[in-house]
Every structure is written in structure tokens, then in C-alpha cells.
Amino acid sequence: MTSDTIEIIRASKLIIPHGRVVEVRALEATTPDNRRPRQLTGYFNDEAKVAEAVKRIVAKGIYFTPNPVNPALLARANNRMKDAGKGDSTSDRDIVQRCWVLIDGDPVRPAGISSTDAEHEAALDRVCTIQSELSRMGWPKPIIGDSGNGGHLLYPIHLPTDDGGLVERCLDALAAMYGDASVLVDQAVHNPSRIWKLYGTWACKGDNTVDRPHRIAKIIDAQIGR
């Protein structure tokens, strides 16, 4: 399975202004020269270099920080991936500002496996319902994404890293309104250093089976703010 270079670059340009620094993190990752599963990390300010760095990686998931990090962290691994050591990952105090409200509609299923097609579609339908309802409340259009297992919404914001719990309360309310026994709205994605699926890469939880296939994450719609 190879990543989609064009989608990685397109998504990166949409979500991260050029020149801002982000962390890319690969979980349970292997490379052609090292087949031992491990965590990889890197810091990037060039979307083309992100796509180049991850194309040889096979992982359970490849993620990035949608909120930009302190540019000094580029010196940890300058536009390259490396084995993650203690303290190499981004913490909340490393985030420059909050740029996104992240909404993750995740189908309910046992841990460590991919979603079925029906579960996947149910989660995508749920985030579309949320988007429609929020539009009626006056919210702007978000980026709509497919995580490979469920659905994503990314709403642009301009808030300090310490937002007084505003994003957390928003997600709690959405979870109460739209979560149920089949699809959850993930309340844990409120922290500023939250990692997010890198669109254009594969979601590979568990084995790739007919009923629960691995899928590539992608952006479905990006008419942001219109």
C-alpha cells in the first residue's frame, strides 16, 4: 500500500499555512530498511517533504498536528522522519495557537480493528448531519474528511492555546447531541496538540479483511468558510 502524494500535499496546503511547522507521527511503523514496528516522528514546514518522507512508511496510522507547533521544534527532525525518543513528541505547551475545532465521528466497534463498510458509512452520514445542523446555527462550512474508518469535520478558528476549555465544552455538547450506540463523537480530541489522520495515508487498524478493509484517508469537501 502506497500513500497518495497528491492528496497529502493538497490536504497539507489546506490545513497548514505554508511555512508553519507541524509534527508528523507514524504509529507501529515499519520501513524497508527496518521491519521492527516502532513510532516515528518528524517536524516539517514543507508539504512536499511530508509526502516524500512518509511514502516508504507502512504503519497502523500516520498522523499530524493540525495546530502549528513552535518553529524551534523543526530542529528535532528537520523535514525528515526518525525513531521517536522520549520527549520527541509535541506537547500542548508546544502549540502556537488553536487553528481548528476537530470533530471525529467514530463508529462503535471493538478496539484495534477497522470499520465495516456499513459502520464507515454510518459515521460519514453522522458527521454530515452534524455539519448540516451547525450550518443552520450559523457555523461556516468546514473541511469534511474521511478518516478511513469514520468521518471528520475541521472548522477554522483563531484561539489561544489556552482557550479556557471552550473547545472541550463544544465537543462535550456535540457528543451528547449526536453520539449514540453506533457512532461516537470523540470528546478526547480537544487538546491543542492532538494528532489527526494525515489525509492521503492508509488507516490500517487490525488485519485487512473483506469485512473490515483498510482504507485511505481523504478530504471529501473543502469549501472552508463559504
PDB file of C-alpha atoms in Angstrom:
ATOM      1  CA  MET A   1       0.000   0.000   0.000  1.00  0.00           C
ATOM      2  CA  THR A   2       1.401   3.371  -1.000  1.00  0.00           C
ATOM      3  CA  SER A   3       0.298   6.788   0.173  1.00  0.00           C
ATOM      4  CA  ASP A   4      -1.367   9.291  -2.152  1.00  0.00           C
ATOM      5  CA  THR A   5       1.244  12.019  -2.638  1.00  0.00           C
ATOM      6  CA  ILE A   6      -1.146  14.435  -4.345  1.00  0.00           C
ATOM      7  CA  GLU A   7      -3.725  14.125  -1.563  1.00  0.00           C
ATOM      8  CA  ILE A   8      -1.104  14.584   1.164  1.00  0.00           C
ATOM      9  CA  ILE A   9       0.135  17.798  -0.440  1.00  0.00           C
ATOM     10  CA  ARG A  10      -3.396  19.098  -1.132  1.00  0.00           C
ATOM     11  CA  ALA A  11      -4.554  18.407   2.424  1.00  0.00           C
ATOM     12  CA  SER A  12      -1.423  19.895   3.954  1.00  0.00           C
ATOM     13  CA  LYS A  13      -1.848  23.104   1.955  1.00  0.00           C
ATOM     14  CA  LEU A  14      -5.484  23.374   3.042  1.00  0.00           C
ATOM     15  CA  ILE A  15      -4.879  22.765   6.736  1.00  0.00           C
ATOM     16  CA  ILE A  16      -1.386  24.124   7.423  1.00  0.00           C
ATOM     17  CA  PRO A  17      -0.288  27.501   6.033  1.00  0.00           C
ATOM     18  CA  HIS A  18       2.963  27.092   4.096  1.00  0.00           C
ATOM     19  CA  GLY A  19       5.982  27.590   6.313  1.00  0.00           C
ATOM     20  CA  ARG A  20       4.232  26.701   9.582  1.00  0.00           C
ATOM     21  CA  VAL A  21       5.799  23.791  11.445  1.00  0.00           C
ATOM     22  CA  VAL A  22       3.870  20.598  12.222  1.00  0.00           C
ATOM     23  CA  GLU A  23       4.752  17.229  13.660  1.00  0.00           C
ATOM     24  CA  VAL A  24       4.093  14.078  11.627  1.00  0.00           C
ATOM     25  CA  ARG A  25       3.861  10.864  13.642  1.00  0.00           C
ATOM     26  CA  ALA A  26       3.614   7.244  12.451  1.00  0.00           C
ATOM     27  CA  LEU A  27       2.375   4.550  14.838  1.00  0.00           C
ATOM     28  CA  GLU A  28       3.508   0.921  14.712  1.00  0.00           C
ATOM     29  CA  ALA A  29       5.545   1.879  11.677  1.00  0.00           C
ATOM     30  CA  THR A  30       7.987  -0.104   9.555  1.00  0.00           C
ATOM     31  CA  THR A  31      10.282   0.961   6.723  1.00  0.00           C
ATOM     32  CA  PRO A  32      12.084  -1.078   4.042  1.00  0.00           C
ATOM     33  CA  ASP A  33      15.340  -0.877   5.995  1.00  0.00           C
ATOM     34  CA  ASN A  34      13.809  -1.654   9.420  1.00  0.00           C
ATOM     35  CA  ARG A  35      10.884  -4.066   9.791  1.00  0.00           C
ATOM     36  CA  ARG A  36      10.620  -3.630  13.557  1.00  0.00           C
ATOM     37  CA  PRO A  37       7.321  -1.835  14.366  1.00  0.00           C
ATOM     38  CA  ARG A  38       8.023   1.392  16.207  1.00  0.00           C
ATOM     39  CA  GLN A  39       6.913   5.007  16.495  1.00  0.00           C
ATOM     40  CA  LEU A  40       8.394   7.505  14.052  1.00  0.00           C
ATOM     41  CA  THR A  41       8.266  11.279  14.302  1.00  0.00           C
ATOM     42  CA  GLY A  42       9.370  14.266  12.274  1.00  0.00           C
ATOM     43  CA  TYR A  43       8.845  18.021  12.052  1.00  0.00           C
ATOM     44  CA  PHE A  44       8.034  19.683   8.740  1.00  0.00           C
ATOM     45  CA  ASN A  45       7.472  23.085   7.182  1.00  0.00           C
ATOM     46  CA  ASP A  46       7.218  21.803   3.597  1.00  0.00           C
ATOM     47  CA  GLU A  47       4.229  19.740   2.440  1.00  0.00           C
ATOM     48  CA  ALA A  48       6.137  18.135  -0.440  1.00  0.00           C
ATOM     49  CA  LYS A  49       8.727  16.875   2.016  1.00  0.00           C
ATOM     50  CA  VAL A  50       5.959  15.402   4.179  1.00  0.00           C
ATOM     51  CA  ALA A  51       4.708  13.391   1.210  1.00  0.00           C
ATOM     52  CA  GLU A  52       8.232  12.274   0.339  1.00  0.00           C
ATOM     53  CA  ALA A  53       9.058  11.275   3.929  1.00  0.00           C
ATOM     54  CA  VAL A  54       6.016   9.077   4.508  1.00  0.00           C
ATOM     55  CA  LYS A  55       5.824   7.270   1.165  1.00  0.00           C
ATOM     56  CA  ARG A  56       8.144   4.457   2.302  1.00  0.00           C
ATOM     57  CA  ILE A  57       6.419   4.000   5.667  1.00  0.00           C
ATOM     58  CA  VAL A  58       3.910   1.234   6.414  1.00  0.00           C
ATOM     59  CA  ALA A  59       2.068   1.965   9.671  1.00  0.00           C
ATOM     60  CA  LYS A  60      -1.106   1.369  11.625  1.00  0.00           C
ATOM     61  CA  GLY A  61      -1.685   5.072  11.101  1.00  0.00           C
ATOM     62  CA  ILE A  62       0.141   8.230  10.091  1.00  0.00           C
ATOM     63  CA  TYR A  63      -0.931  11.443  11.810  1.00  0.00           C
ATOM     64  CA  PHE A  64      -0.047  15.117  12.063  1.00  0.00           C
ATOM     65  CA  THR A  65      -0.725  18.106  14.323  1.00  0.00           C
ATOM     66  CA  PRO A  66      -3.322  20.354  12.639  1.00  0.00           C
ATOM     67  CA  ASN A  67      -2.432  23.139  15.075  1.00  0.00           C
ATOM     68  CA  PRO A  68       1.023  24.578  14.319  1.00  0.00           C
ATOM     69  CA  VAL A  69       3.902  23.954  16.703  1.00  0.00           C
ATOM     70  CA  ASN A  70       6.745  26.104  17.966  1.00  0.00           C
ATOM     71  CA  PRO A  71       9.004  26.577  14.924  1.00  0.00           C
ATOM     72  CA  ALA A  72      12.061  25.833  17.073  1.00  0.00           C
ATOM     73  CA  LEU A  73      10.970  22.180  17.124  1.00  0.00           C
ATOM     74  CA  LEU A  74      11.919  21.853  13.463  1.00  0.00           C
ATOM     75  CA  ALA A  75      15.427  21.243  14.799  1.00  0.00           C
ATOM     76  CA  ARG A  76      14.301  17.929  16.389  1.00  0.00           C
ATOM     77  CA  ALA A  77      13.988  16.296  12.958  1.00  0.00           C
ATOM     78  CA  ASN A  78      14.180  18.824  10.130  1.00  0.00           C
ATOM     79  CA  ASN A  79      11.756  17.736   7.362  1.00  0.00           C
ATOM     80  CA  ARG A  80      12.531  14.069   7.968  1.00  0.00           C
ATOM     81  CA  MET A  81      11.210  11.112   9.955  1.00  0.00           C
ATOM     82  CA  LYS A  82      13.199   9.404  12.716  1.00  0.00           C
ATOM     83  CA  ASP A  83      12.651   6.906  15.536  1.00  0.00           C
ATOM     84  CA  ALA A  84      10.779   8.710  18.300  1.00  0.00           C
ATOM     85  CA  GLY A  85      12.679   9.051  21.563  1.00  0.00           C
ATOM     86  CA  LYS A  86      11.475  10.161  24.966  1.00  0.00           C
ATOM     87  CA  GLY A  87      10.264  13.748  24.792  1.00  0.00           C
ATOM     88  CA  ASP A  88      10.306  13.926  20.995  1.00  0.00           C
ATOM     89  CA  SER A  89       6.537  14.269  20.581  1.00  0.00           C
ATOM     90  CA  THR A  90       4.634  17.548  20.657  1.00  0.00           C
ATOM     91  CA  SER A  91       3.043  18.610  23.945  1.00  0.00           C
ATOM     92  CA  ASP A  92       0.247  21.118  24.480  1.00  0.00           C
ATOM     93  CA  ARG A  93       2.749  23.764  25.562  1.00  0.00           C
ATOM     94  CA  ASP A  94       4.475  23.431  22.162  1.00  0.00           C
ATOM     95  CA  ILE A  95       1.405  24.586  20.212  1.00  0.00           C
ATOM     96  CA  VAL A  96       1.483  28.175  18.931  1.00  0.00           C
ATOM     97  CA  GLN A  97      -2.288  28.656  18.626  1.00  0.00           C
ATOM     98  CA  ARG A  98      -5.546  26.792  18.035  1.00  0.00           C
ATOM     99  CA  CYS A  99      -6.490  26.918  14.355  1.00  0.00           C
ATOM    100  CA  TRP A 100      -9.134  24.162  14.205  1.00  0.00           C
ATOM    101  CA  VAL A 101     -12.077  22.639  16.023  1.00  0.00           C
ATOM    102  CA  LEU A 102     -11.700  18.927  15.257  1.00  0.00           C
ATOM    103  CA  ILE A 103     -14.822  16.745  15.169  1.00  0.00           C
ATOM    104  CA  ASP A 104     -14.344  12.992  14.822  1.00  0.00           C
ATOM    105  CA  GLY A 105     -17.320  10.711  14.174  1.00  0.00           C
ATOM    106  CA  ASP A 106     -16.070   7.224  15.013  1.00  0.00           C
ATOM    107  CA  PRO A 107     -18.148   4.044  14.618  1.00  0.00           C
ATOM    108  CA  VAL A 108     -18.537   1.943  17.749  1.00  0.00           C
ATOM    109  CA  ARG A 109     -16.630  -1.339  17.374  1.00  0.00           C
ATOM    110  CA  PRO A 110     -14.045  -3.389  19.273  1.00  0.00           C
ATOM    111  CA  ALA A 111     -10.663  -1.710  19.658  1.00  0.00           C
ATOM    112  CA  GLY A 112      -7.855  -2.355  17.190  1.00  0.00           C
ATOM    113  CA  ILE A 113      -9.881  -3.193  14.074  1.00  0.00           C
ATOM    114  CA  SER A 114     -11.107  -1.331  11.010  1.00  0.00           C
ATOM    115  CA  SER A 115     -14.754  -0.451  10.469  1.00  0.00           C
ATOM    116  CA  THR A 116     -17.096  -2.369   8.193  1.00  0.00           C
ATOM    117  CA  ASP A 117     -18.460  -0.582   5.140  1.00  0.00           C
ATOM    118  CA  ALA A 118     -21.781  -0.088   6.958  1.00  0.00           C
ATOM    119  CA  GLU A 119     -20.070   1.329  10.057  1.00  0.00           C
ATOM    120  CA  HIS A 120     -17.909   3.563   7.905  1.00  0.00           C
ATOM    121  CA  GLU A 121     -20.894   4.961   6.023  1.00  0.00           C
ATOM    122  CA  ALA A 122     -22.865   5.481   9.250  1.00  0.00           C
ATOM    123  CA  ALA A 123     -20.041   7.598  10.661  1.00  0.00           C
ATOM    124  CA  LEU A 124     -19.750   9.650   7.460  1.00  0.00           C
ATOM    125  CA  ASP A 125     -23.512  10.201   7.474  1.00  0.00           C
ATOM    126  CA  ARG A 126     -23.353  11.315  11.120  1.00  0.00           C
ATOM    127  CA  VAL A 127     -20.734  13.993  10.541  1.00  0.00           C
ATOM    128  CA  CYS A 128     -22.734  15.245   7.558  1.00  0.00           C
ATOM    129  CA  THR A 129     -25.757  15.555   9.861  1.00  0.00           C
ATOM    130  CA  ILE A 130     -23.656  17.478  12.376  1.00  0.00           C
ATOM    131  CA  GLN A 131     -22.346  19.762   9.643  1.00  0.00           C
ATOM    132  CA  SER A 132     -25.866  20.449   8.382  1.00  0.00           C
ATOM    133  CA  GLU A 133     -27.146  21.278  11.868  1.00  0.00           C
ATOM    134  CA  LEU A 134     -24.197  23.530  12.661  1.00  0.00           C
ATOM    135  CA  SER A 135     -24.671  25.346   9.345  1.00  0.00           C
ATOM    136  CA  ARG A 136     -28.234  26.119  10.399  1.00  0.00           C
ATOM    137  CA  MET A 137     -26.788  27.601  13.607  1.00  0.00           C
ATOM    138  CA  GLY A 138     -24.563  29.913  11.577  1.00  0.00           C
ATOM    139  CA  TRP A 139     -21.302  27.958  11.584  1.00  0.00           C
ATOM    140  CA  PRO A 140     -19.193  28.311   8.413  1.00  0.00           C
ATOM    141  CA  LYS A 141     -18.507  25.380   6.119  1.00  0.00           C
ATOM    142  CA  PRO A 142     -15.759  23.075   7.397  1.00  0.00           C
ATOM    143  CA  ILE A 143     -13.341  20.715   5.762  1.00  0.00           C
ATOM    144  CA  ILE A 144     -15.122  17.348   5.566  1.00  0.00           C
ATOM    145  CA  GLY A 145     -12.813  14.354   5.753  1.00  0.00           C
ATOM    146  CA  ASP A 146     -12.881  10.581   5.611  1.00  0.00           C
ATOM    147  CA  SER A 147     -10.530   9.135   8.244  1.00  0.00           C
ATOM    148  CA  GLY A 148     -10.594   5.703   6.620  1.00  0.00           C
ATOM    149  CA  ASN A 149     -12.792   4.364   9.416  1.00  0.00           C
ATOM    150  CA  GLY A 150     -15.153   7.249  10.111  1.00  0.00           C
ATOM    151  CA  GLY A 151     -15.830  10.906   9.406  1.00  0.00           C
ATOM    152  CA  HIS A 152     -14.110  14.201  10.212  1.00  0.00           C
ATOM    153  CA  LEU A 153     -15.079  17.865  10.343  1.00  0.00           C
ATOM    154  CA  LEU A 154     -12.449  20.612  10.692  1.00  0.00           C
ATOM    155  CA  TYR A 155     -13.721  24.112  11.500  1.00  0.00           C
ATOM    156  CA  PRO A 156     -11.251  27.021  11.258  1.00  0.00           C
ATOM    157  CA  ILE A 157     -10.843  29.088  14.430  1.00  0.00           C
ATOM    158  CA  HIS A 158      -8.412  31.624  15.883  1.00  0.00           C
ATOM    159  CA  LEU A 159      -7.976  30.931  19.588  1.00  0.00           C
ATOM    160  CA  PRO A 160      -5.060  30.885  22.010  1.00  0.00           C
ATOM    161  CA  THR A 161      -3.677  27.527  23.069  1.00  0.00           C
ATOM    162  CA  ASP A 162      -5.300  28.049  26.479  1.00  0.00           C
ATOM    163  CA  ASP A 163      -8.900  28.578  25.404  1.00  0.00           C
ATOM    164  CA  GLY A 164     -10.379  28.189  28.877  1.00  0.00           C
ATOM    165  CA  GLY A 165     -11.928  24.856  27.933  1.00  0.00           C
ATOM    166  CA  LEU A 166     -14.118  26.259  25.146  1.00  0.00           C
ATOM    167  CA  VAL A 167     -13.304  23.575  22.541  1.00  0.00           C
ATOM    168  CA  GLU A 168     -13.672  20.833  25.140  1.00  0.00           C
ATOM    169  CA  ARG A 169     -17.132  22.057  26.145  1.00  0.00           C
ATOM    170  CA  CYS A 170     -18.140  22.296  22.487  1.00  0.00           C
ATOM    171  CA  LEU A 171     -17.152  18.669  21.848  1.00  0.00           C
ATOM    172  CA  ASP A 172     -18.910  17.526  25.019  1.00  0.00           C
ATOM    173  CA  ALA A 173     -22.113  19.166  23.791  1.00  0.00           C
ATOM    174  CA  LEU A 174     -21.815  17.653  20.304  1.00  0.00           C
ATOM    175  CA  ALA A 175     -21.152  14.205  21.799  1.00  0.00           C
ATOM    176  CA  ALA A 176     -24.278  14.472  23.929  1.00  0.00           C
ATOM    177  CA  MET A 177     -26.399  15.647  20.989  1.00  0.00           C
ATOM    178  CA  TYR A 178     -25.139  13.386  18.209  1.00  0.00           C
ATOM    179  CA  GLY A 179     -23.369  10.402  19.739  1.00  0.00           C
ATOM    180  CA  ASP A 180     -25.196   7.113  20.256  1.00  0.00           C
ATOM    181  CA  ALA A 181     -24.651   3.358  20.403  1.00  0.00           C
ATOM    182  CA  SER A 182     -23.475   3.171  16.784  1.00  0.00           C
ATOM    183  CA  VAL A 183     -21.373   6.321  16.287  1.00  0.00           C
ATOM    184  CA  LEU A 184     -19.480   8.316  18.910  1.00  0.00           C
ATOM    185  CA  VAL A 185     -18.325  11.920  18.713  1.00  0.00           C
ATOM    186  CA  ASP A 186     -14.822  11.723  20.168  1.00  0.00           C
ATOM    187  CA  GLN A 187     -14.538  14.085  23.137  1.00  0.00           C
ATOM    188  CA  ALA A 188     -10.830  13.415  23.618  1.00  0.00           C
ATOM    189  CA  VAL A 189      -9.665  15.447  20.609  1.00  0.00           C
ATOM    190  CA  HIS A 190      -9.992  18.816  22.354  1.00  0.00           C
ATOM    191  CA  ASN A 191      -6.367  19.251  23.421  1.00  0.00           C
ATOM    192  CA  PRO A 192      -4.277  21.624  21.266  1.00  0.00           C
ATOM    193  CA  SER A 193      -1.516  19.089  20.437  1.00  0.00           C
ATOM    194  CA  ARG A 194      -3.983  16.432  19.278  1.00  0.00           C
ATOM    195  CA  ILE A 195      -2.712  14.408  16.329  1.00  0.00           C
ATOM    196  CA  TRP A 196      -5.061  13.858  13.371  1.00  0.00           C
ATOM    197  CA  LYS A 197      -5.126  11.427  10.476  1.00  0.00           C
ATOM    198  CA  LEU A 198      -2.850  12.558   7.639  1.00  0.00           C
ATOM    199  CA  TYR A 199      -5.104  12.540   4.582  1.00  0.00           C
ATOM    200  CA  GLY A 200      -3.628  10.594   1.710  1.00  0.00           C
ATOM    201  CA  THR A 201      -2.326   7.838   4.011  1.00  0.00           C
ATOM    202  CA  TRP A 202      -3.824   4.495   4.981  1.00  0.00           C
ATOM    203  CA  ALA A 203      -5.863   3.590   8.065  1.00  0.00           C
ATOM    204  CA  CYS A 204      -4.611   0.107   8.936  1.00  0.00           C
ATOM    205  CA  LYS A 205      -6.122  -0.977  12.240  1.00  0.00           C
ATOM    206  CA  GLY A 206      -6.060  -4.771  12.566  1.00  0.00           C
ATOM    207  CA  ASP A 207      -5.808  -7.095   9.585  1.00  0.00           C
ATOM    208  CA  ASN A 208      -7.081  -6.099   6.159  1.00  0.00           C
ATOM    209  CA  THR A 209     -10.127  -8.353   5.719  1.00  0.00           C
ATOM    210  CA  VAL A 210     -13.046  -8.451   3.320  1.00  0.00           C
ATOM    211  CA  ASP A 211     -15.457  -7.348   6.056  1.00  0.00           C
ATOM    212  CA  ARG A 212     -13.123  -4.815   7.667  1.00  0.00           C
ATOM    213  CA  PRO A 213     -10.833  -3.433   4.961  1.00  0.00           C
ATOM    214  CA  HIS A 214      -8.039  -0.941   5.273  1.00  0.00           C
ATOM    215  CA  ARG A 215      -8.890   2.362   3.551  1.00  0.00           C
ATOM    216  CA  ILE A 216      -7.055   5.508   2.557  1.00  0.00           C
ATOM    217  CA  ALA A 217      -7.985   8.723   4.369  1.00  0.00           C
ATOM    218  CA  LYS A 218      -9.036  11.638   2.174  1.00  0.00           C
ATOM    219  CA  ILE A 219     -10.691  15.022   2.117  1.00  0.00           C
ATOM    220  CA  ILE A 220     -14.252  14.870   0.819  1.00  0.00           C
ATOM    221  CA  ASP A 221     -15.055  18.595   0.669  1.00  0.00           C
ATOM    222  CA  ALA A 222     -13.066  21.731   1.427  1.00  0.00           C
ATOM    223  CA  GLN A 223     -15.261  24.768   0.795  1.00  0.00           C
ATOM    224  CA  ILE A 224     -13.980  26.299   4.023  1.00  0.00           C
ATOM    225  CA  GLY A 225     -15.940  29.241   5.378  1.00  0.00           C
ATOM    226  CA  ARG A 226     -18.243  29.601   2.383  1.00  0.00           C
TER     227      ARG A 226
END
